[in-house]
Coordinates of C-alpha atoms in Angstrom, one line a residue:
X1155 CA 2.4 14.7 18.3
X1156 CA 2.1 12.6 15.8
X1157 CA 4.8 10.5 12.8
X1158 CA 3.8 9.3 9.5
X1159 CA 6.5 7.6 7.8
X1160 CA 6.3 6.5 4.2
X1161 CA 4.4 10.5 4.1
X1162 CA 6.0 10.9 0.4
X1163 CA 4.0 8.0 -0.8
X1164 CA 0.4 7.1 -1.3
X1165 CA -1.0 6.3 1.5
X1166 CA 1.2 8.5 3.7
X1167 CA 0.2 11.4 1.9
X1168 CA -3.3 11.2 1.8
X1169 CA -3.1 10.3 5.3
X1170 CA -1.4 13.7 6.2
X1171 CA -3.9 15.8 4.1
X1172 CA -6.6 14.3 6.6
X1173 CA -4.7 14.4 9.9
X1174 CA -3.4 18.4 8.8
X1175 CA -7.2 18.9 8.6
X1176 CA -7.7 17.8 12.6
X1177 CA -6.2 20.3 15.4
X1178 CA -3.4 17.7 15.5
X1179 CA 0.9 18.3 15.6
X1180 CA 1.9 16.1 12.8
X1181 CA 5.7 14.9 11.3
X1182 CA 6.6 13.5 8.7
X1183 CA 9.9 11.5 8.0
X1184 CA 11.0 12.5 3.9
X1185 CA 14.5 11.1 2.8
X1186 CA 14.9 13.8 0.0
X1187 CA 13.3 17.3 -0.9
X1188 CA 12.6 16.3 -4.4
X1189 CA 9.8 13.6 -2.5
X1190 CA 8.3 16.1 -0.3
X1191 CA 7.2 17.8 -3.8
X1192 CA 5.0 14.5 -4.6
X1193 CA 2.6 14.9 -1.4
X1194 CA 2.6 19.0 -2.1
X1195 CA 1.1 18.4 -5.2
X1196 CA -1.3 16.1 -4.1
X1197 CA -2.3 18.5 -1.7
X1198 CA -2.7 21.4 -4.9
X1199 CA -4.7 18.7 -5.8
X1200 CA -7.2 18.5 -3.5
X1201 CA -6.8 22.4 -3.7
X1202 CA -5.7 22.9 -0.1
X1203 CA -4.6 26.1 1.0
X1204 CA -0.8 26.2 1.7
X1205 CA -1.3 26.5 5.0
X1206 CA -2.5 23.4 5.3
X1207 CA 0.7 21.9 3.8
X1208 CA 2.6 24.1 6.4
X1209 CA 1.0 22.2 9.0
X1210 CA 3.3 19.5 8.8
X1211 CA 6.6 19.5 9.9
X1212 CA 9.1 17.8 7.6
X1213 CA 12.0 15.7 9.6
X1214 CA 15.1 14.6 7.8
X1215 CA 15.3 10.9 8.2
X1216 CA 15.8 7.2 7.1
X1217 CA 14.5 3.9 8.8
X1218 CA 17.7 2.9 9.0
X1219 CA 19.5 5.6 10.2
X1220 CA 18.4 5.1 14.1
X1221 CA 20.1 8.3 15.4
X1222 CA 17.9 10.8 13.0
X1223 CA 14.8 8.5 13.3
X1224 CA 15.4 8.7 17.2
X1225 CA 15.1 12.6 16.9
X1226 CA 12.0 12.2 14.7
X1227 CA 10.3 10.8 17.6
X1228 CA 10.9 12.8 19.8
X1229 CA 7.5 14.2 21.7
X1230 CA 5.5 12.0 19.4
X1231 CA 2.7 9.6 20.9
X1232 CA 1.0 8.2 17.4
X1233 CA 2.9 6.2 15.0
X1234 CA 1.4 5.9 11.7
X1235 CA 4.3 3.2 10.1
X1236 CA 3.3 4.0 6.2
X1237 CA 6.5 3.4 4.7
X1238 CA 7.9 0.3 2.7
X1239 CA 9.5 -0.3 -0.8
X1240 CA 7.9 -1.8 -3.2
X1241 CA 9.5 -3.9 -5.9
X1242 CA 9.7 -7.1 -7.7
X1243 CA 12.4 -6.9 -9.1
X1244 CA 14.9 -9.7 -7.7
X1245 CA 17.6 -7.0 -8.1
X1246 CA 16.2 -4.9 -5.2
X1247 CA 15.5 -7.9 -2.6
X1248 CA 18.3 -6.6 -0.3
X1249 CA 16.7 -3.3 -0.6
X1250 CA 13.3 -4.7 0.2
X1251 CA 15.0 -6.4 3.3
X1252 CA 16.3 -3.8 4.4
X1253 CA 13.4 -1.3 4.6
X1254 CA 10.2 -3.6 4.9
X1255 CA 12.3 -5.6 7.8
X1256 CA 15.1 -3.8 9.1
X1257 CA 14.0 -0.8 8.8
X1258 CA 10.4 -1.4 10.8
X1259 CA 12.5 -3.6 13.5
X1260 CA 14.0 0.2 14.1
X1261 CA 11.0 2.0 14.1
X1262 CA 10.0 -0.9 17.0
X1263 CA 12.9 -0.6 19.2
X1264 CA 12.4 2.9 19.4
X1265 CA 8.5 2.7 19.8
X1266 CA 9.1 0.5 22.6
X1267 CA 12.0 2.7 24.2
X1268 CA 10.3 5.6 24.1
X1269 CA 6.5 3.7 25.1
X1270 CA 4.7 5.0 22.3
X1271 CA 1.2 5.2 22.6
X1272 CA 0.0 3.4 19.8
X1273 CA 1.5 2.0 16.5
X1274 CA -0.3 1.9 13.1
X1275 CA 1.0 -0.7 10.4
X1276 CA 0.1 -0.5 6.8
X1277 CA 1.1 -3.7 5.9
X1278 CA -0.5 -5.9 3.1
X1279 CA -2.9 -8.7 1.6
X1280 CA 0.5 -9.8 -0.3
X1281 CA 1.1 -10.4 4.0
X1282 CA -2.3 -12.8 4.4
X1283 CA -2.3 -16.4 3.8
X1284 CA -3.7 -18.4 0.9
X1285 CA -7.0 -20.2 1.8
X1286 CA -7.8 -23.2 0.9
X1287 CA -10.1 -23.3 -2.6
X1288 CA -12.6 -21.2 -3.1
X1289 CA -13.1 -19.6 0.4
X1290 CA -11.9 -16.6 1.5
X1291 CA -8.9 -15.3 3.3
X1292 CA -9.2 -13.8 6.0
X1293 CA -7.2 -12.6 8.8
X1294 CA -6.6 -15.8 10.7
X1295 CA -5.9 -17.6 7.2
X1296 CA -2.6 -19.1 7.7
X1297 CA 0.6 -17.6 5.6
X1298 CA 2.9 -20.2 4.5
X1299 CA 6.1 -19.1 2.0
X1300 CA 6.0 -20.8 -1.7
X1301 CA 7.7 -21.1 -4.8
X1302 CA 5.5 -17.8 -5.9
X1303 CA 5.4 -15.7 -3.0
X1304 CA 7.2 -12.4 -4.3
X1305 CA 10.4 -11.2 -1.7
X1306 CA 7.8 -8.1 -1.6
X1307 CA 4.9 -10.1 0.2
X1308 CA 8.0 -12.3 2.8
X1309 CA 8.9 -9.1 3.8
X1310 CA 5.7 -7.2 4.4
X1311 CA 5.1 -10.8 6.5
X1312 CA 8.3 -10.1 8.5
X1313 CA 7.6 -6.7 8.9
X1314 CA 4.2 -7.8 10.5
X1315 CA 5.8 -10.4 12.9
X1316 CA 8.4 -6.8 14.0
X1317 CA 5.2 -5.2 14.7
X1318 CA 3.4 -8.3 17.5
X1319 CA 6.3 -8.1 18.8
X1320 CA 5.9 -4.3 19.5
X1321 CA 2.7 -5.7 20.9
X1322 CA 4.4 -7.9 23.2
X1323 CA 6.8 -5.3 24.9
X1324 CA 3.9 -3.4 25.6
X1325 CA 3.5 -1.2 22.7
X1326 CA -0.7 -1.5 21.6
X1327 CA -0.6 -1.8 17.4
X1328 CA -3.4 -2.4 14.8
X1329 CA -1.9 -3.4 11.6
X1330 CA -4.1 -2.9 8.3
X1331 CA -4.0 -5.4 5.2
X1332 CA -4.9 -3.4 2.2
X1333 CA -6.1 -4.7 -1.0
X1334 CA -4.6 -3.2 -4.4
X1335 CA -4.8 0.7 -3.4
X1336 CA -6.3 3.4 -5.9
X1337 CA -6.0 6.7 -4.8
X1338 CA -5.4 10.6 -6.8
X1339 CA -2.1 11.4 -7.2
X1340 CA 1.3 9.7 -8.0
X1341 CA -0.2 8.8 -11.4
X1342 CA 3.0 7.0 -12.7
X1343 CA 3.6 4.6 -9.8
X1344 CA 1.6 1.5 -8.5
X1345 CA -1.4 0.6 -9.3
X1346 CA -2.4 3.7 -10.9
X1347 CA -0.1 2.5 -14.6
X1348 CA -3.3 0.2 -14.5
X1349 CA -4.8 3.7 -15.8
X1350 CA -2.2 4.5 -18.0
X1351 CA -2.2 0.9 -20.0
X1352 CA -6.4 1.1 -20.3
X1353 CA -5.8 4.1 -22.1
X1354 CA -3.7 2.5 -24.3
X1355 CA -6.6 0.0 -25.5
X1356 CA -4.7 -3.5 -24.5
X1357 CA -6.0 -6.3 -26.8
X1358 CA -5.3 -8.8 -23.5
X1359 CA -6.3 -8.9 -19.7
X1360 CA -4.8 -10.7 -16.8
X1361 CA -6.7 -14.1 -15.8
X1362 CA -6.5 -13.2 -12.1
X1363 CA -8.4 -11.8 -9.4
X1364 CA -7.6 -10.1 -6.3
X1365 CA -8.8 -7.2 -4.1
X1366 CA -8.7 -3.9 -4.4
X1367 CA -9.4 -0.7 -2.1
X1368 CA -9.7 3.2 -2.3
X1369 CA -6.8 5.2 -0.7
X1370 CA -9.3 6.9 1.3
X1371 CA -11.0 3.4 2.5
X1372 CA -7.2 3.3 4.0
X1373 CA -7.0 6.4 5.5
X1374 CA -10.4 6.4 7.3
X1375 CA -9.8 2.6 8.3
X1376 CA -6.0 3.4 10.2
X1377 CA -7.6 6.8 11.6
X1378 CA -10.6 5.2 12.8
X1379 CA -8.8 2.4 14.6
X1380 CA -6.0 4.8 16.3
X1381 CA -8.6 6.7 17.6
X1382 CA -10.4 3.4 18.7
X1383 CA -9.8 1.6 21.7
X1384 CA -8.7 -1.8 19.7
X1385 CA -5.4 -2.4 20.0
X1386 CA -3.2 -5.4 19.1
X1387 CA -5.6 -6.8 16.0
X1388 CA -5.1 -7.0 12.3
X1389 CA -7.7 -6.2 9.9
X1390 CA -8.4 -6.5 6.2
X1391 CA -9.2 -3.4 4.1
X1392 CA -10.6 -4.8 1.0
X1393 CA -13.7 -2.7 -1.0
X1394 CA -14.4 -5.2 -4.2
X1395 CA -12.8 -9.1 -4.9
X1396 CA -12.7 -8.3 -8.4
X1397 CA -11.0 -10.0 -11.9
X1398 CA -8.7 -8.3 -13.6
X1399 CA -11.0 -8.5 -16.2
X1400 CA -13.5 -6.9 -14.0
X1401 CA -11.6 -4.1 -13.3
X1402 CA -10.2 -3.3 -16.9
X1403 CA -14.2 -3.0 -17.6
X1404 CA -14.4 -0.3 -14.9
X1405 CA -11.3 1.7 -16.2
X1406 CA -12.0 1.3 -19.6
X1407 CA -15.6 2.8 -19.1
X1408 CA -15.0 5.4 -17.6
X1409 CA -12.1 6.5 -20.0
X1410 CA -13.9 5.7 -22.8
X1411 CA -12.1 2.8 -24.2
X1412 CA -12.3 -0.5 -25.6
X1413 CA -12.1 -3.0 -23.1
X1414 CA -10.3 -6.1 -23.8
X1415 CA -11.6 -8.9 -25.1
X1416 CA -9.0 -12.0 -24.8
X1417 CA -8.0 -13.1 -21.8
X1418 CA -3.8 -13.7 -20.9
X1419 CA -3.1 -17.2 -21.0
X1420 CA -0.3 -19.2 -18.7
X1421 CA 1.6 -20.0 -21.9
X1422 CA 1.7 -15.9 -22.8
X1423 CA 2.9 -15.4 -19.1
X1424 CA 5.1 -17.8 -18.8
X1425 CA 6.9 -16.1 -22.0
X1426 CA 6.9 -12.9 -20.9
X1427 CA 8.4 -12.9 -17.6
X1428 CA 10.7 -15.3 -19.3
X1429 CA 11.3 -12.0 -22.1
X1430 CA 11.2 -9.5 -19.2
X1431 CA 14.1 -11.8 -17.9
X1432 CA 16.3 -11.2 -20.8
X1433 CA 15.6 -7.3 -21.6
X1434 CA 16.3 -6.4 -18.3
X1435 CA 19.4 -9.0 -18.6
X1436 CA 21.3 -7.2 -21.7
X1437 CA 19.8 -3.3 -20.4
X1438 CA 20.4 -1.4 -16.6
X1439 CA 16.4 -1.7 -16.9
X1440 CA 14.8 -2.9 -13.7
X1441 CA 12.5 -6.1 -13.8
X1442 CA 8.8 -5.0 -14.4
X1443 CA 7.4 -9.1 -14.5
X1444 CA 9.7 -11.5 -12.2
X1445 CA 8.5 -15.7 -12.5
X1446 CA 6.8 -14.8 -8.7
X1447 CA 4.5 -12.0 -9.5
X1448 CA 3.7 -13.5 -12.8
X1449 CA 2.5 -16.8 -10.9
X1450 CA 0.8 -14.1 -9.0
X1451 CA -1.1 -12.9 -11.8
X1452 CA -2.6 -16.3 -12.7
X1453 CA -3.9 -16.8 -9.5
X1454 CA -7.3 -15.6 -7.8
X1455 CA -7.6 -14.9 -4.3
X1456 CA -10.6 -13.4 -2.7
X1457 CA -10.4 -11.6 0.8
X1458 CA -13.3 -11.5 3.8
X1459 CA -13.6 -7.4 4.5
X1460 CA -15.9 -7.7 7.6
X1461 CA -13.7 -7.6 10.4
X1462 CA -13.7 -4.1 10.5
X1463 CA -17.1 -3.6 9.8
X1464 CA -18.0 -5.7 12.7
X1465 CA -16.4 -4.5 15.3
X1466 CA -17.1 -0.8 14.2
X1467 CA -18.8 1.3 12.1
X1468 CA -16.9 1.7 9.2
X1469 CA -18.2 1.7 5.8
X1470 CA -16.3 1.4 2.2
X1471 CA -16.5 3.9 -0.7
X1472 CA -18.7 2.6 -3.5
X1473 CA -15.4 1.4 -5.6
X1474 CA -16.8 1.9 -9.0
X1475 CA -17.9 5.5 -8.7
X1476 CA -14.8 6.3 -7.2
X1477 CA -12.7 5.1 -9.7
X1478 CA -15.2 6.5 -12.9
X1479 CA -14.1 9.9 -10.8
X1480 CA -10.3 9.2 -9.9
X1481 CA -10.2 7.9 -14.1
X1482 CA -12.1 11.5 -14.6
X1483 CA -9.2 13.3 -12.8
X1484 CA -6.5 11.6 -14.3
X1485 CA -7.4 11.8 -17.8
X1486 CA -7.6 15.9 -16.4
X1487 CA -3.7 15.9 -15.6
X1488 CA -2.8 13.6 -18.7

């Protein structure tokens, strides 16, 4: 048997349409009904039959409710740990605490108690260090806390250090650090609003680079390494170090939009997390720019992808075609 947590999100979901194609058991851990409806539809999507969606069997349960995630593992050998919140918004740092830390350190204890077989960690670049100049992190790159780094990114981190020491009590892990993820489905969350403000012709883009990655780049690297015999290694799933600028090209393309022309600077940041500040101050509106991720956003930081395909024989999507095609699809359901 295998568990995916986080199975109502994007990775998890596109993870369970692959392993409910294989002769495998799988579960699934869904806090409310209403999510379960977000990885059905991406499975409509990709026109599966709904007997393909039956395949999975849906357990009620919470990272940090030990007794219900207890029964959730119960038979299983695989761990697929998908889940985590996402936020930058200071007001949800407890929250972010509690399920990127406290919530994996459960889902450790009872991997170890019950001697899972093998634990799979999405975790994050926001979790690899910063190198030094122009060279590229990679996985041994050193992660040291800053002024900038986002309560997101010190939690992914601590969530990382709950997994080793899954590795230590005898549990074998691979953790995965993805780039920015694109993938079909859940149009109006993550990076897929990068979509949804292309089509609305921005004048600006950001000055920043990062790297990005395919949803499916994500699900073949964590299925091919749980099926591998490496155990107790991290590895970087980047397709394309890109610019921001790069990448609004790209979109814009292949919606068939005007690209934009000037590029963000530090000053216009600055004031806009500084406005972002004061909206979401006087309204019950949630932060959408905090001073961290706005640092974030002036900064480039370029990631070494050839871990994975060194030790096996993994190869990436070509990013632009399939984001011409997932641009294609969206513009279908918009």
């Amino acid at each position: 048997m295998i568990l995916v947590t986080g199975g109502t999100g994007l990775v998890g979901a596109h993870l369970l349409y692959r392993l409910c194609q294989t002769q495998e058991s799988v579960r699934a851990i869904y806090r409310t009904p209403e999510s379960i409806e977000k990885t059905k539809i991406l499975f409509e999507l990709k026109n599966a039959s709904s007997t393909l969606f039956d395949k999975i069997e849906w357990v009620l349960a919470d990272l940090n409710d030990v007794v219900r995630l207890e029964q959730a593992l119960t038979s299983v050998t695989l761990v697929y740990h998908c889940a985590a919140l996402v936020s930058f918004d200071p007001k949800d740092d407890k929250a972010l605490f509690q399920t990127n830390v406290d919530g994996t350190a459960n889902l450790v204890n009872l991997c170890i108690a019950q001697k899972i077989a093998k634990l799979c960690y999405v975790s994050s670049i926001a979790a690899i260090g910063t190198p030094i100049g122009s060279e590229l992190a990679t996985e041994e790159t050193e992660w040291t806390q800053k002024k900038s780094t986002t309560t997101y990114a010190l939690t992914k981190f601590l969530g990382e250090l709950e997994i080793w020491r899954a590795s230590q009590e005898g549990v074998p892990v691979v953790v995965v650090n993805p780039g920015i993820i694109f993938g079909a489905g859940f149009w109006s969350s993550g990076s897929n609003k990068f979509m949804a403000h292309v089509l609305t012709e921005p004048k600006y883009y950001l000055p920043g680079g990062t790297g990005f990655v395919t949803v499916d780049d994500v699900v073949n690297g964590v299925t091919l390494l749980m099926n591998s015999t490496i155990n107790n290694e991290r590895f970087i799933l980047v397709n394309k170090n890109w610019t921001y600028n790069k990448l609004y090209e790209v979109l814009a393309g292949a919606m068939n939009k005007n690209t934009p022309k000037n590029e963000l600077k530090q000053w216009h940041i600055s004031l806009l997390w500084r406005l972002d500040w004061i909206r979401s101050f006087f309204s019950t509106k949630p932060r959408l720019l905090s001073k961290a991720i706005a640092t974030g956003f002036k900064q480039t930081t370029y990631y070494d992808n050839s871990k994975l395909q060194k030790v096996t024989d993994f190869k990436y999507t070509k990013l632009t075609n399939y984001l011409e095609a997932l641009c294609k699809l969206y513009l279908s359901q918009y």
